[in-house]
Tab-separated table of C-alpha atoms in Angstrom:
chain	number	residue	atom	x	y	z
A	140	MET	CA	94.500	115.081	109.400
A	141	SER	CA	97.834	113.425	110.093
A	142	ALA	CA	100.412	114.863	112.480
A	143	PHE	CA	102.778	115.391	109.538
A	144	THR	CA	102.611	119.029	108.589
A	145	ASN	CA	105.980	119.704	106.977
A	146	ARG	CA	106.130	116.733	104.667
A	147	SER	CA	109.612	117.397	103.274
A	148	ASP	CA	111.595	117.142	106.517
A	149	ILE	CA	110.466	113.736	107.753
A	150	LYS	CA	112.943	110.858	107.757
A	151	GLY	CA	111.928	108.349	105.125
A	152	GLU	CA	111.889	104.584	105.229
A	153	LYS	CA	115.455	103.232	105.349
A	154	GLY	CA	116.738	106.495	106.909
A	155	MET	CA	116.770	108.814	103.898
A	156	GLU	CA	117.030	112.438	105.023
A	157	ALA	CA	114.714	115.134	103.677
A	158	GLN	CA	112.739	112.646	101.620
A	159	GLU	CA	109.444	113.889	100.267
A	160	THR	CA	106.395	112.362	101.937
A	161	LYS	CA	102.972	111.726	100.433
A	162	TYR	CA	99.732	110.357	101.801
A	163	CYS	CA	98.236	107.093	100.529
A	164	LYS	CA	95.207	109.005	99.239
A	165	GLU	CA	97.423	111.002	96.855
A	166	SER	CA	98.010	107.822	94.851
A	167	LYS	CA	94.405	106.592	94.975
A	168	VAL	CA	92.847	105.562	91.672
A	169	VAL	CA	89.297	104.284	91.083
A	170	LYS	CA	88.186	102.565	87.899
A	171	THR	CA	84.744	101.105	87.210
A	172	SER	CA	83.874	98.935	84.229
A	173	ARG	CA	80.828	97.029	83.112
A	174	VAL	CA	81.214	93.290	82.468
A	175	PHE	CA	80.336	92.545	78.831
A	176	PRO	CA	79.919	89.111	77.201
A	177	LEU	CA	83.317	89.358	75.477
A	178	ASP	CA	84.940	89.869	78.915
A	179	THR	CA	83.651	86.562	80.275
A	180	ASN	CA	84.856	82.977	80.389
A	181	ASN	CA	82.931	79.720	79.840
A	182	HIS	CA	81.264	80.214	83.258
A	183	ASN	CA	79.816	83.587	82.153
A	184	THR	CA	81.944	85.383	84.746
A	185	LEU	CA	84.699	87.931	84.237
A	186	PHE	CA	87.767	86.241	82.786
A	187	GLY	CA	90.531	86.160	85.409
A	188	GLY	CA	93.159	87.355	82.935
A	189	LYS	CA	91.030	90.389	82.091
A	190	LEU	CA	90.735	91.271	85.788
A	191	MET	CA	94.505	90.826	86.219
A	192	SER	CA	95.067	93.248	83.350
A	193	TYR	CA	92.741	95.791	85.002
A	194	ILE	CA	94.630	95.317	88.289
A	195	ASP	CA	98.071	95.895	86.747
A	196	ASP	CA	96.780	98.911	84.822
A	197	ILE	CA	95.235	100.685	87.811
A	198	ALA	CA	98.139	99.806	90.126
A	199	SER	CA	100.633	101.264	87.647
A	200	ILE	CA	98.736	104.567	87.727
A	201	SER	CA	98.866	104.634	91.544
A	202	ALA	CA	102.610	103.977	91.473
A	203	ALA	CA	103.220	106.726	88.907
A	204	ARG	CA	101.061	109.187	90.859
A	205	HIS	CA	103.053	108.472	94.006
A	206	CYS	CA	106.529	108.967	92.546
A	207	ARG	CA	105.796	110.988	89.377
A	208	ARG	CA	108.294	108.809	87.513
A	209	ASP	CA	108.229	105.994	85.027
A	210	THR	CA	107.590	102.723	86.822
A	211	VAL	CA	107.849	99.042	86.066
A	212	THR	CA	105.891	96.168	87.586
A	213	ALA	CA	108.384	94.185	89.663
A	214	SER	CA	105.913	91.624	90.976
A	215	MET	CA	102.282	90.752	91.280
A	216	ASP	CA	102.437	89.154	94.703
A	217	SER	CA	98.962	87.751	94.707
A	218	VAL	CA	95.542	87.995	93.207
A	219	ASP	CA	92.955	86.435	95.445
A	220	PHE	CA	89.708	85.811	93.582
A	221	LEU	CA	87.092	85.837	96.339
A	222	LYS	CA	83.813	86.027	94.402
A	223	PRO	CA	82.980	85.557	90.709
A	224	ILE	CA	81.937	88.690	88.817
A	225	GLY	CA	78.993	88.130	86.472
A	226	GLN	CA	77.641	89.827	83.370
A	227	ARG	CA	74.950	91.723	85.244
A	228	GLU	CA	77.591	93.320	87.452
A	229	SER	CA	80.097	96.112	87.288
A	230	VAL	CA	83.609	95.814	88.606
A	231	CYS	CA	85.121	98.684	90.601
A	232	LEU	CA	88.848	98.683	91.339
A	233	GLU	CA	90.462	100.923	93.962
A	234	SER	CA	94.246	101.157	94.274
A	235	TYR	CA	96.817	103.096	96.271
A	236	VAL	CA	100.409	102.885	97.497
A	237	THR	CA	100.523	101.270	100.944
A	238	TRP	CA	104.263	101.082	101.650
A	239	VAL	CA	107.592	101.967	100.086
A	240	GLY	CA	111.170	100.769	100.152
A	241	THR	CA	113.966	102.832	98.657
A	242	SER	CA	112.846	102.686	95.024
A	243	SER	CA	109.972	100.227	95.304
A	244	MET	CA	106.307	100.759	96.084
A	245	GLU	CA	103.732	98.257	97.270
A	246	VAL	CA	100.325	98.924	95.714
A	247	PHE	CA	97.110	97.413	97.061
A	248	VAL	CA	94.151	96.835	94.755
A	249	LYS	CA	90.661	96.145	96.062
A	250	VAL	CA	88.080	94.823	93.596
A	251	ILE	CA	84.391	95.344	94.368
A	252	LYS	CA	81.587	93.905	92.283
A	253	GLU	CA	78.195	95.566	92.144
A	254	HIS	CA	75.008	93.950	90.905
A	255	LEU	CA	73.593	96.631	88.626
A	256	MET	CA	69.939	95.727	89.245
A	257	THR	CA	70.019	95.464	93.062
A	258	GLY	CA	72.988	97.665	93.997
A	259	GLU	CA	74.454	94.883	96.164
A	260	ARG	CA	78.229	95.274	96.530
A	261	GLU	CA	80.725	92.595	97.545
A	262	LEU	CA	84.478	92.336	97.751
A	263	ALA	CA	85.420	90.190	94.756
A	264	ALA	CA	89.231	90.185	94.792
A	265	THR	CA	92.324	91.688	96.388
A	266	SER	CA	95.846	92.047	95.082
A	267	PHE	CA	99.283	93.345	96.053
A	268	LEU	CA	101.780	94.470	93.435
A	269	THR	CA	105.254	95.942	93.635
A	270	PHE	CA	106.521	98.664	91.315
A	271	VAL	CA	109.966	100.224	90.967
A	272	ALA	CA	110.490	103.889	90.061
A	273	LEU	CA	112.952	104.519	87.236
A	274	ASP	CA	114.996	107.505	86.108
A	275	SER	CA	115.406	108.512	82.452
A	276	ASN	CA	118.146	105.863	82.053
A	277	GLY	CA	115.950	103.067	83.386
A	278	LYS	CA	117.754	102.908	86.736
A	279	PRO	CA	115.900	102.663	90.088
A	280	VAL	CA	115.476	105.967	91.948
A	281	PRO	CA	114.233	106.796	95.466
A	282	VAL	CA	110.500	107.306	95.927
A	283	PRO	CA	108.608	109.502	98.396
A	284	ARG	CA	107.761	108.024	101.756
A	285	VAL	CA	104.088	107.147	102.250
A	286	VAL	CA	101.889	108.061	105.215
A	287	PRO	CA	98.669	106.126	105.898
A	288	GLU	CA	95.654	107.888	107.441
A	289	THR	CA	92.562	105.648	107.364
A	290	GLU	CA	92.152	102.434	109.371
A	291	GLU	CA	92.491	100.367	106.191
A	292	GLU	CA	95.626	102.244	105.081
A	293	ILE	CA	97.225	101.941	108.537
A	294	MET	CA	96.468	98.214	108.739
A	295	LEU	CA	97.950	97.567	105.294
A	296	HIS	CA	100.968	99.780	106.003
A	297	ASN	CA	101.655	98.073	109.338
A	298	THR	CA	101.556	94.596	107.776
A	299	ALA	CA	103.649	95.519	104.719
A	300	VAL	CA	107.049	94.665	106.212
A	301	GLN	CA	105.974	91.019	106.539
A	302	ARG	CA	104.767	90.981	102.921
A	303	ALA	CA	108.042	92.570	101.775
A	304	SER	CA	110.013	89.860	103.580
A	305	GLU	CA	107.875	87.135	102.000
A	306	ARG	CA	108.326	88.826	98.615
A	307	LYS	CA	112.146	88.750	98.965
A	308	ASN	CA	112.104	85.071	99.954
A	309	ARG	CA	109.792	84.199	97.068
A	310	LYS	CA	112.076	86.047	94.648
A	311	LYS	CA	115.102	84.051	95.869
A	312	HIS	CA	113.186	80.818	95.317
A	313	SER	CA	112.011	81.980	91.882
A	314	GLN	CA	115.582	82.870	90.908
A	315	ALA	CA	116.846	79.461	92.072
A	316	LEU	CA	114.117	77.772	90.034
A	317	ALA	CA	114.924	79.905	86.981
A	318	ASN	CA	118.609	78.959	87.280
A	319	ALA	CA	117.655	75.261	87.334
A	320	LEU	CA	115.356	75.428	84.301
A	321	GLY	CA	116.556	74.920	80.777
A	322	THR	CA	115.860	77.148	77.818
A	323	ASP	CA	116.377	74.577	75.065
A	324	LYS	CA	113.665	74.364	72.428
A	325	PRO	CA	111.119	71.675	73.317
A	326	TRP	CA	110.967	70.377	69.748
């Protein structure tokens, strides 16, 4: 059990007073699916776009559980495909909020494949996404602070500031690129 007992009187990230605090595990979501032939690509492995859809879906539930607000996906920082997921396997996704800003939440998704005949499990993919909590007018609102407890949660929480900095830099570069691109019809 964490040292935080009165969760409503802890200073939040960025100095917010009396900000509600939640544990990573309160946003945890687990989803398991079987890989069917229609889910696969020409290599008979799970189609990457299908997995990305699963990742965004489960991460959005974690974000909503954490803030109990409407949320929007602000970025999918990365999806690292580590192992292919075949038709004789299931895919299990685990997600939870690892870090928060003022209105944003970083969500980590771990993808584990399991061979259904042998029970062998392997890490197949990892992903980080960022969500923003919105009020009823679609404006960003503050989110509860997050407290990690397990070794994995603490490691991800402690390395989140670096990822947030990289995310901001990448967004600046993406905006500069978008400003340089044209929108004229190609025909």
